[in-house]
């Protein structure tokens, strides 16, 4: 029999002595994310695989050589070559650290992580050149990264797959959606050039009136904000609302992680910092190398820098194509170009806006035409969802023609 209620009793029940579980704090969730599970590699195993898992890491010897050459003010050619070669393994390590962190994340967060760090080298090189006032290097390196991905990398991938398969198939709908966004990005480069042509009839690109330049700045900065918005919408489209369009018909078996999350996070942070210094020293040597050896600066920015910064992606794309995983190849090539055109380039415009460096989306007529014809040919070849070695040859020939034209420009 229960006792009668008194004035000392609580008005609300206290759970009959049952202790309610408090929600997990953000700090505890973070610790749970970084803690090493029983199946995850320990820190020593993780870093051993990270630094000694590939013969390409032998090029890391050029990292200290590049630093020493810059500190002791060696010949510009040595400073350029050492830092140029150092970025090749650093770009690969950035990609591997990002991939290992993605293993423990869900599909959406993994996609966001890869979208953010997928072009980390391009962002680092672009910011380094921007802060040193090398605006033409910024523009040509970004344009070169786009052309390198959709012409050189995709061309090599189609060609390599064509030697093993008579015809390769991939999701046509997803490829068309991606290529349509690339077309939009190409159009945004045409509009500033058209604005300049209309307002400066007969004038040279190097002599822009102040009022026209101010108009180009407004167009470029407004376009940059809109492109960032469309990029966020594209991420939602790709990772959430229409994720099924970007999935392969046959799912690959998940690979066991080679690094735990904490080791991968530390590696990502350290390699990013090291890459920033190498990129800064590389950009600082471009001016002297271009003048001494009569190499056109647009050729350095458009051809050389994108090849070295995307070297790891090039190898991965070709390797996946030869294994028949064409959806992943298209994602690497077209997806990376979309990230540069709608995220990296607008981001650099806004960074320049904040830092006082007036970077615009105005490219020369020749650069604009090169971008447009590259996107046009790519859209034409991937719209049917099939590829062969002949299409790869077409892409490579167009890339060679553009490279030759920039060499003599």
Short mmCIF file of C-alpha atoms in Angstrom, two decimals:
data_model
loop_
_atom_site.label_atom_id
_atom_site.label_comp_id
_atom_site.label_asym_id
_atom_site.label_seq_id
_atom_site.Cartn_x
_atom_site.Cartn_y
_atom_site.Cartn_z
CA UNK A 1 0.00 0.00 0.00
CA UNK A 2 1.48 3.35 -1.05
CA UNK A 3 1.83 6.20 1.38
CA UNK A 4 -0.32 9.32 0.93
CA UNK A 5 1.18 12.22 -0.95
CA UNK A 6 2.66 15.07 1.05
CA UNK A 7 3.74 18.60 0.31
CA UNK A 8 7.38 17.47 0.19
CA UNK A 9 6.78 15.15 -2.78
CA UNK A 10 7.92 16.28 -6.21
CA UNK A 11 5.22 17.38 -8.63
CA UNK A 12 6.98 15.63 -11.54
CA UNK A 13 8.19 12.03 -11.55
CA UNK A 14 11.92 11.48 -11.38
CA UNK A 15 12.01 8.34 -13.51
CA UNK A 16 11.50 5.90 -10.58
CA UNK A 17 15.20 5.96 -9.82
CA UNK A 18 16.23 5.19 -13.37
CA UNK A 19 19.17 7.41 -14.43
CA UNK A 20 18.51 9.02 -17.78
CA UNK A 21 21.32 8.89 -20.33
CA UNK A 22 22.76 12.26 -21.23
CA UNK A 23 23.25 13.05 -24.90
CA UNK A 24 26.77 12.54 -26.16
CA UNK A 25 28.70 15.80 -26.37
CA UNK A 26 30.42 16.99 -29.53
CA UNK A 27 33.79 16.50 -27.83
CA UNK A 28 33.02 12.83 -27.07
CA UNK A 29 31.75 12.27 -30.60
CA UNK A 30 34.98 13.71 -31.94
CA UNK A 31 37.02 11.41 -29.70
CA UNK A 32 34.95 8.43 -30.83
CA UNK A 33 35.59 9.36 -34.46
CA UNK A 34 39.36 9.57 -34.02
CA UNK A 35 39.81 6.59 -31.70
CA UNK A 36 41.52 3.55 -33.15
CA UNK A 37 39.28 0.49 -33.41
CA UNK A 38 40.43 -3.10 -32.97
CA UNK A 39 40.59 -3.66 -36.74
CA UNK A 40 42.25 -0.33 -37.61
CA UNK A 41 46.03 -0.13 -38.11
CA UNK A 42 48.09 1.44 -35.35
CA UNK A 43 49.95 4.72 -35.87
CA UNK A 44 53.29 3.11 -36.75
CA UNK A 45 51.72 0.83 -39.35
CA UNK A 46 49.71 3.73 -40.77
CA UNK A 47 52.67 6.05 -41.28
CA UNK A 48 54.86 3.23 -42.57
CA UNK A 49 52.31 2.52 -45.30
CA UNK A 50 51.82 6.25 -45.95
CA UNK A 51 55.49 7.05 -46.56
CA UNK A 52 56.84 3.71 -47.84
CA UNK A 53 53.84 2.30 -49.68
CA UNK A 54 54.82 3.57 -53.12
CA UNK A 55 58.00 3.98 -55.14
CA UNK A 56 56.72 7.41 -56.16
CA UNK A 57 57.48 8.60 -52.63
CA UNK A 58 61.18 8.50 -53.50
CA UNK A 59 60.52 11.89 -55.08
CA UNK A 60 60.00 13.23 -51.54
CA UNK A 61 63.78 13.65 -51.48
CA UNK A 62 63.22 16.71 -53.66
CA UNK A 63 61.20 18.42 -50.88
CA UNK A 64 64.23 19.29 -48.69
CA UNK A 65 66.30 19.95 -51.83
CA UNK A 66 63.72 22.48 -52.96
CA UNK A 67 63.76 24.18 -49.55
CA UNK A 68 67.55 24.29 -49.49
CA UNK A 69 67.73 25.63 -53.05
CA UNK A 70 65.32 28.43 -52.16
CA UNK A 71 67.04 29.29 -48.86
CA UNK A 72 70.51 29.41 -50.43
CA UNK A 73 69.22 31.16 -53.57
CA UNK A 74 70.52 28.56 -56.01
CA UNK A 75 70.01 28.83 -59.75
CA UNK A 76 66.37 29.44 -60.71
CA UNK A 77 66.26 26.31 -62.86
CA UNK A 78 67.27 24.14 -59.87
CA UNK A 79 64.71 25.81 -57.62
CA UNK A 80 62.01 25.27 -60.26
CA UNK A 81 62.88 21.63 -61.00
CA UNK A 82 63.33 20.57 -57.35
CA UNK A 83 60.01 22.04 -56.21
CA UNK A 84 58.32 20.93 -59.43
CA UNK A 85 59.30 17.30 -58.75
CA UNK A 86 58.53 17.60 -55.02
CA UNK A 87 54.86 18.41 -55.68
CA UNK A 88 54.32 15.10 -57.57
CA UNK A 89 54.53 12.82 -54.48
CA UNK A 90 52.95 15.48 -52.25
CA UNK A 91 49.87 15.55 -54.49
CA UNK A 92 49.68 11.76 -54.27
CA UNK A 93 49.99 11.80 -50.48
CA UNK A 94 47.24 14.40 -50.19
CA UNK A 95 44.93 12.16 -52.18
CA UNK A 96 45.80 9.07 -50.12
CA UNK A 97 45.29 10.83 -46.78
CA UNK A 98 41.90 12.12 -47.94
CA UNK A 99 40.90 8.66 -49.17
CA UNK A 100 41.90 6.98 -45.89
CA UNK A 101 39.88 9.51 -43.88
CA UNK A 102 36.89 8.81 -46.11
CA UNK A 103 36.86 5.11 -45.20
CA UNK A 104 35.26 5.75 -41.79
CA UNK A 105 32.88 8.44 -43.02
CA UNK A 106 29.52 7.86 -44.63
CA UNK A 107 29.00 8.22 -48.36
CA UNK A 108 27.81 11.84 -48.12
CA UNK A 109 30.58 13.06 -45.80
CA UNK A 110 33.19 11.12 -47.77
CA UNK A 111 31.99 12.82 -50.93
CA UNK A 112 32.16 16.24 -49.28
CA UNK A 113 35.68 15.53 -48.02
CA UNK A 114 36.88 14.45 -51.45
CA UNK A 115 35.19 17.48 -53.01
CA UNK A 116 36.97 19.79 -50.56
CA UNK A 117 40.47 18.28 -50.73
CA UNK A 118 40.33 16.72 -54.19
CA UNK A 119 42.03 19.75 -55.70
CA UNK A 120 44.02 20.89 -52.69
CA UNK A 121 47.22 21.25 -54.73
CA UNK A 122 45.51 23.53 -57.26
CA UNK A 123 44.17 25.68 -54.42
CA UNK A 124 47.57 25.89 -52.75
CA UNK A 125 49.41 26.73 -55.99
CA UNK A 126 46.69 29.23 -56.94
CA UNK A 127 46.75 31.03 -53.58
CA UNK A 128 50.58 31.12 -53.60
CA UNK A 129 50.62 32.67 -57.08
CA UNK A 130 47.78 35.04 -56.19
CA UNK A 131 49.50 36.42 -53.08
CA UNK A 132 52.69 36.95 -55.12
CA UNK A 133 50.74 38.97 -57.70
CA UNK A 134 51.15 36.36 -60.48
CA UNK A 135 47.57 36.74 -61.70
CA UNK A 136 48.30 35.32 -65.16
CA UNK A 137 49.83 32.21 -63.61
CA UNK A 138 46.67 31.81 -61.50
CA UNK A 139 44.42 32.07 -64.53
CA UNK A 140 46.44 29.84 -66.85
CA UNK A 141 47.09 27.16 -64.19
CA UNK A 142 43.37 26.91 -63.40
CA UNK A 143 42.45 26.79 -67.09
CA UNK A 144 45.24 24.28 -67.66
CA UNK A 145 43.94 22.04 -64.87
CA UNK A 146 40.52 21.93 -66.52
CA UNK A 147 41.96 21.18 -69.98
CA UNK A 148 44.37 18.63 -68.51
CA UNK A 149 41.55 16.69 -66.84
CA UNK A 150 39.01 16.60 -69.66
CA UNK A 151 41.49 16.22 -72.54
CA UNK A 152 44.77 14.67 -71.38
CA UNK A 153 43.59 12.48 -68.49
CA UNK A 154 40.31 11.41 -70.06
CA UNK A 155 42.03 10.87 -73.40
CA UNK A 156 44.69 8.62 -71.83
CA UNK A 157 41.99 6.77 -69.88
CA UNK A 158 39.83 6.12 -72.96
CA UNK A 159 42.90 5.06 -74.91
CA UNK A 160 44.13 2.69 -72.19
CA UNK A 161 40.67 1.15 -71.75
CA UNK A 162 40.39 0.79 -75.54
CA UNK A 163 43.43 -1.46 -75.63
CA UNK A 164 41.72 -3.87 -73.20
CA UNK A 165 38.04 -3.49 -74.12
CA UNK A 166 36.58 -2.83 -77.55
CA UNK A 167 34.01 -0.54 -75.93
CA UNK A 168 33.49 0.74 -72.38
CA UNK A 169 30.17 1.85 -70.87
CA UNK A 170 29.29 4.33 -68.15
CA UNK A 171 26.25 6.20 -66.80
CA UNK A 172 25.26 8.54 -69.64
CA UNK A 173 22.75 10.57 -67.57
CA UNK A 174 25.27 11.43 -64.86
CA UNK A 175 27.95 12.21 -67.45
CA UNK A 176 25.58 14.54 -69.31
CA UNK A 177 24.62 16.34 -66.09
CA UNK A 178 28.30 16.88 -65.29
CA UNK A 179 29.18 17.99 -68.81
CA UNK A 180 26.25 20.44 -68.81
CA UNK A 181 27.68 22.07 -65.71
CA UNK A 182 31.06 22.26 -67.46
CA UNK A 183 29.32 24.01 -70.35
CA UNK A 184 27.90 26.56 -67.91
CA UNK A 185 31.39 27.14 -66.52
CA UNK A 186 32.74 27.67 -70.04
CA UNK A 187 29.97 30.19 -70.77
CA UNK A 188 30.89 32.19 -67.66
CA UNK A 189 34.35 32.66 -69.17
CA UNK A 190 32.91 33.83 -72.48
CA UNK A 191 30.73 36.57 -70.95
CA UNK A 192 33.63 38.66 -69.50
CA UNK A 193 35.51 38.33 -72.82
CA UNK A 194 32.39 39.43 -74.72
CA UNK A 195 31.95 42.38 -72.34
CA UNK A 196 35.54 43.44 -72.98
CA UNK A 197 35.19 43.12 -76.76
CA UNK A 198 32.02 45.21 -76.85
CA UNK A 199 33.43 48.01 -74.70
CA UNK A 200 37.01 48.15 -76.06
CA UNK A 201 36.80 47.79 -79.80
CA UNK A 202 40.29 47.61 -81.30
CA UNK A 203 42.10 47.77 -77.92
CA UNK A 204 44.73 45.32 -76.70
CA UNK A 205 44.10 43.02 -73.72
CA UNK A 206 46.98 44.56 -71.80
CA UNK A 207 45.52 48.08 -71.99
CA UNK A 208 42.13 47.98 -70.27
CA UNK A 209 40.41 51.28 -69.39
CA UNK A 210 39.62 51.73 -65.69
CA UNK A 211 35.85 51.80 -66.14
CA UNK A 212 35.90 48.59 -68.21
CA UNK A 213 38.16 46.89 -65.67
CA UNK A 214 35.80 47.84 -62.85
CA UNK A 215 32.96 46.32 -64.84
CA UNK A 216 34.99 43.12 -65.29
CA UNK A 217 35.59 43.00 -61.53
CA UNK A 218 31.87 43.31 -60.78
CA UNK A 219 31.00 40.62 -63.34
CA UNK A 220 33.73 38.29 -62.08
CA UNK A 221 32.94 38.64 -58.39
CA UNK A 222 29.19 38.30 -58.91
CA UNK A 223 29.75 35.27 -61.15
CA UNK A 224 32.09 33.73 -58.56
CA UNK A 225 29.38 33.89 -55.88
CA UNK A 226 26.80 32.36 -58.24
CA UNK A 227 29.19 29.60 -59.30
CA UNK A 228 29.83 28.69 -55.66
CA UNK A 229 26.07 28.44 -55.19
CA UNK A 230 25.66 26.15 -58.22
CA UNK A 231 28.57 24.04 -56.96
CA UNK A 232 26.86 23.50 -53.60
CA UNK A 233 23.66 22.59 -55.45
CA UNK A 234 25.63 20.15 -57.62
CA UNK A 235 27.10 18.48 -54.50
CA UNK A 236 23.57 17.99 -53.14
CA UNK A 237 22.46 16.65 -56.53
CA UNK A 238 25.40 14.22 -56.74
CA UNK A 239 25.60 13.06 -53.13
CA UNK A 240 21.99 13.21 -51.94
CA UNK A 241 19.02 13.77 -54.24
CA UNK A 242 20.29 11.91 -57.35
CA UNK A 243 23.12 9.83 -55.93
CA UNK A 244 21.86 6.74 -57.78
CA UNK A 245 22.85 8.31 -61.11
CA UNK A 246 26.51 8.38 -60.08
CA UNK A 247 26.69 4.81 -58.76
CA UNK A 248 28.29 2.06 -60.80
CA UNK A 249 26.20 -0.92 -61.87
CA UNK A 250 28.58 -3.29 -60.07
CA UNK A 251 29.79 -2.19 -56.66
CA UNK A 252 33.46 -2.72 -55.93
CA UNK A 253 34.41 -4.55 -52.76
CA UNK A 254 35.38 -2.15 -49.96
CA UNK A 255 39.09 -2.11 -49.27
CA UNK A 256 40.52 -2.49 -45.79
CA UNK A 257 41.87 0.81 -44.39
CA UNK A 258 45.64 1.25 -44.40
CA UNK A 259 45.58 4.11 -41.88
CA UNK A 260 43.56 5.00 -38.81
CA UNK A 261 41.65 8.27 -38.87
CA UNK A 262 43.92 10.17 -36.48
CA UNK A 263 47.05 9.27 -38.46
CA UNK A 264 45.36 10.20 -41.73
CA UNK A 265 44.26 13.56 -40.27
CA UNK A 266 47.77 14.37 -39.04
CA UNK A 267 49.25 13.32 -42.40
CA UNK A 268 46.73 15.47 -44.29
CA UNK A 269 47.58 18.53 -42.18
CA UNK A 270 51.36 18.07 -42.41
CA UNK A 271 51.40 17.36 -46.15
CA UNK A 272 49.17 20.38 -46.82
CA UNK A 273 51.60 22.68 -44.99
CA UNK A 274 54.64 21.17 -46.75
CA UNK A 275 52.91 21.48 -50.12
CA UNK A 276 52.14 25.15 -49.49
CA UNK A 277 55.85 25.92 -49.04
CA UNK A 278 56.90 23.92 -52.12
CA UNK A 279 54.21 25.62 -54.20
CA UNK A 280 55.28 29.05 -52.94
CA UNK A 281 58.93 28.40 -53.86
CA UNK A 282 57.91 26.97 -57.24
CA UNK A 283 55.86 30.03 -58.16
CA UNK A 284 58.68 32.34 -57.00
CA UNK A 285 61.05 30.77 -59.55
CA UNK A 286 58.72 30.87 -62.56
CA UNK A 287 59.45 34.45 -63.60
CA UNK A 288 63.22 33.95 -63.78
CA UNK A 289 62.98 30.56 -65.48
CA UNK A 290 60.58 31.90 -68.11
CA UNK A 291 62.87 34.84 -68.92
CA UNK A 292 66.14 32.91 -68.92
CA UNK A 293 65.03 29.91 -70.96
CA UNK A 294 62.47 31.74 -73.13
CA UNK A 295 59.58 29.54 -72.00
CA UNK A 296 56.21 31.30 -72.37
CA UNK A 297 54.64 31.83 -68.95
CA UNK A 298 51.20 30.80 -70.26
CA UNK A 299 52.75 27.46 -71.31
CA UNK A 300 54.17 26.94 -67.80
CA UNK A 301 50.83 27.72 -66.20
CA UNK A 302 48.65 25.94 -68.73
CA UNK A 303 50.67 22.76 -69.38
CA UNK A 304 53.49 22.14 -66.87
CA UNK A 305 51.87 23.05 -63.53
CA UNK A 306 48.60 21.13 -64.14
CA UNK A 307 50.46 17.99 -65.21
CA UNK A 308 52.54 17.87 -62.04
CA UNK A 309 49.70 18.81 -59.68
CA UNK A 310 47.37 16.20 -61.20
CA UNK A 311 49.95 13.44 -61.68
CA UNK A 312 48.42 11.15 -59.04
CA UNK A 313 44.91 11.63 -60.44
CA UNK A 314 46.21 10.85 -63.93
CA UNK A 315 47.58 7.48 -62.84
CA UNK A 316 44.45 6.61 -60.83
CA UNK A 317 42.11 7.49 -63.70
CA UNK A 318 44.02 5.40 -66.25
CA UNK A 319 44.29 2.47 -63.84
CA UNK A 320 40.54 2.54 -63.08
CA UNK A 321 39.73 2.71 -66.80
CA UNK A 322 41.84 -0.38 -67.48
CA UNK A 323 39.91 -2.18 -64.69
CA UNK A 324 36.62 -1.27 -66.40
CA UNK A 325 35.47 1.21 -63.73
CA UNK A 326 34.58 3.97 -66.14
CA UNK A 327 32.17 5.72 -63.74
CA UNK A 328 35.10 6.40 -61.43
CA UNK A 329 37.19 7.60 -64.38
CA UNK A 330 34.49 10.05 -65.45
CA UNK A 331 34.16 11.24 -61.85
CA UNK A 332 37.90 11.88 -61.62
CA UNK A 333 38.17 13.67 -64.96
CA UNK A 334 34.93 15.62 -65.35
CA UNK A 335 34.22 15.90 -61.62
CA UNK A 336 37.65 17.35 -60.91
CA UNK A 337 37.22 19.87 -63.73
CA UNK A 338 33.85 20.90 -62.30
CA UNK A 339 35.43 21.42 -58.88
CA UNK A 340 38.08 23.68 -60.39
CA UNK A 341 35.70 25.65 -62.60
CA UNK A 342 32.87 26.14 -60.08
CA UNK A 343 34.71 26.01 -56.75
CA UNK A 344 38.47 26.65 -56.97
CA UNK A 345 38.37 29.50 -59.52
CA UNK A 346 35.50 31.37 -57.79
CA UNK A 347 37.23 30.80 -54.44
CA UNK A 348 40.44 32.38 -55.75
CA UNK A 349 38.47 35.35 -57.11
CA UNK A 350 36.94 35.91 -53.67
CA UNK A 351 40.32 35.41 -51.92
CA UNK A 352 41.78 38.02 -54.28
CA UNK A 353 38.85 40.31 -53.49
CA UNK A 354 39.59 40.02 -49.76
CA UNK A 355 43.40 40.28 -50.09
CA UNK A 356 43.33 43.23 -52.50
CA UNK A 357 44.46 41.28 -55.61
CA UNK A 358 42.07 42.08 -58.43
CA UNK A 359 41.66 38.68 -60.08
CA UNK A 360 38.98 38.50 -62.76
CA UNK A 361 37.41 35.83 -64.96
CA UNK A 362 38.52 37.70 -68.06
CA UNK A 363 40.67 35.45 -70.24
CA UNK A 364 42.11 36.22 -73.64
CA UNK A 365 40.08 35.28 -76.69
CA UNK A 366 42.41 32.39 -77.48
CA UNK A 367 42.14 30.95 -73.96
CA UNK A 368 38.37 31.30 -73.99
CA UNK A 369 38.08 29.55 -77.37
CA UNK A 370 40.39 26.75 -76.18
CA UNK A 371 38.21 26.16 -73.13
CA UNK A 372 35.01 26.18 -75.16
CA UNK A 373 36.18 23.75 -77.87
CA UNK A 374 37.57 21.37 -75.21
CA UNK A 375 34.23 21.30 -73.37
CA UNK A 376 32.35 20.97 -76.69
CA UNK A 377 34.39 17.95 -77.79
CA UNK A 378 34.12 16.32 -74.35
CA UNK A 379 30.32 16.73 -74.31
CA UNK A 380 30.07 15.27 -77.80
CA UNK A 381 32.09 12.17 -76.93
CA UNK A 382 30.52 11.23 -73.58
CA UNK A 383 26.85 11.93 -74.31
CA UNK A 384 26.20 8.35 -75.51
CA UNK A 385 27.65 6.72 -72.38
CA UNK A 386 30.26 4.77 -74.35
CA UNK A 387 33.95 5.18 -75.07
CA UNK A 388 36.67 3.58 -77.20
CA UNK A 389 40.32 4.18 -78.07
CA UNK A 390 39.44 6.41 -81.05
CA UNK A 391 37.68 8.90 -78.80
CA UNK A 392 40.74 8.91 -76.54
CA UNK A 393 42.96 9.76 -79.50
CA UNK A 394 40.68 12.67 -80.43
CA UNK A 395 40.96 14.17 -76.95
CA UNK A 396 44.75 13.76 -76.90
CA UNK A 397 45.18 15.35 -80.33
CA UNK A 398 43.16 18.42 -79.30
CA UNK A 399 45.25 18.74 -76.13
CA UNK A 400 48.48 18.53 -78.17
CA UNK A 401 47.22 21.21 -80.58
CA UNK A 402 46.34 23.56 -77.71
CA UNK A 403 49.71 22.94 -76.01
CA UNK A 404 51.54 23.66 -79.28
CA UNK A 405 49.59 26.86 -79.77
CA UNK A 406 50.42 28.11 -76.28
CA UNK A 407 54.10 27.27 -76.78
CA UNK A 408 54.34 29.62 -79.76
CA UNK A 409 51.91 32.24 -78.44
#
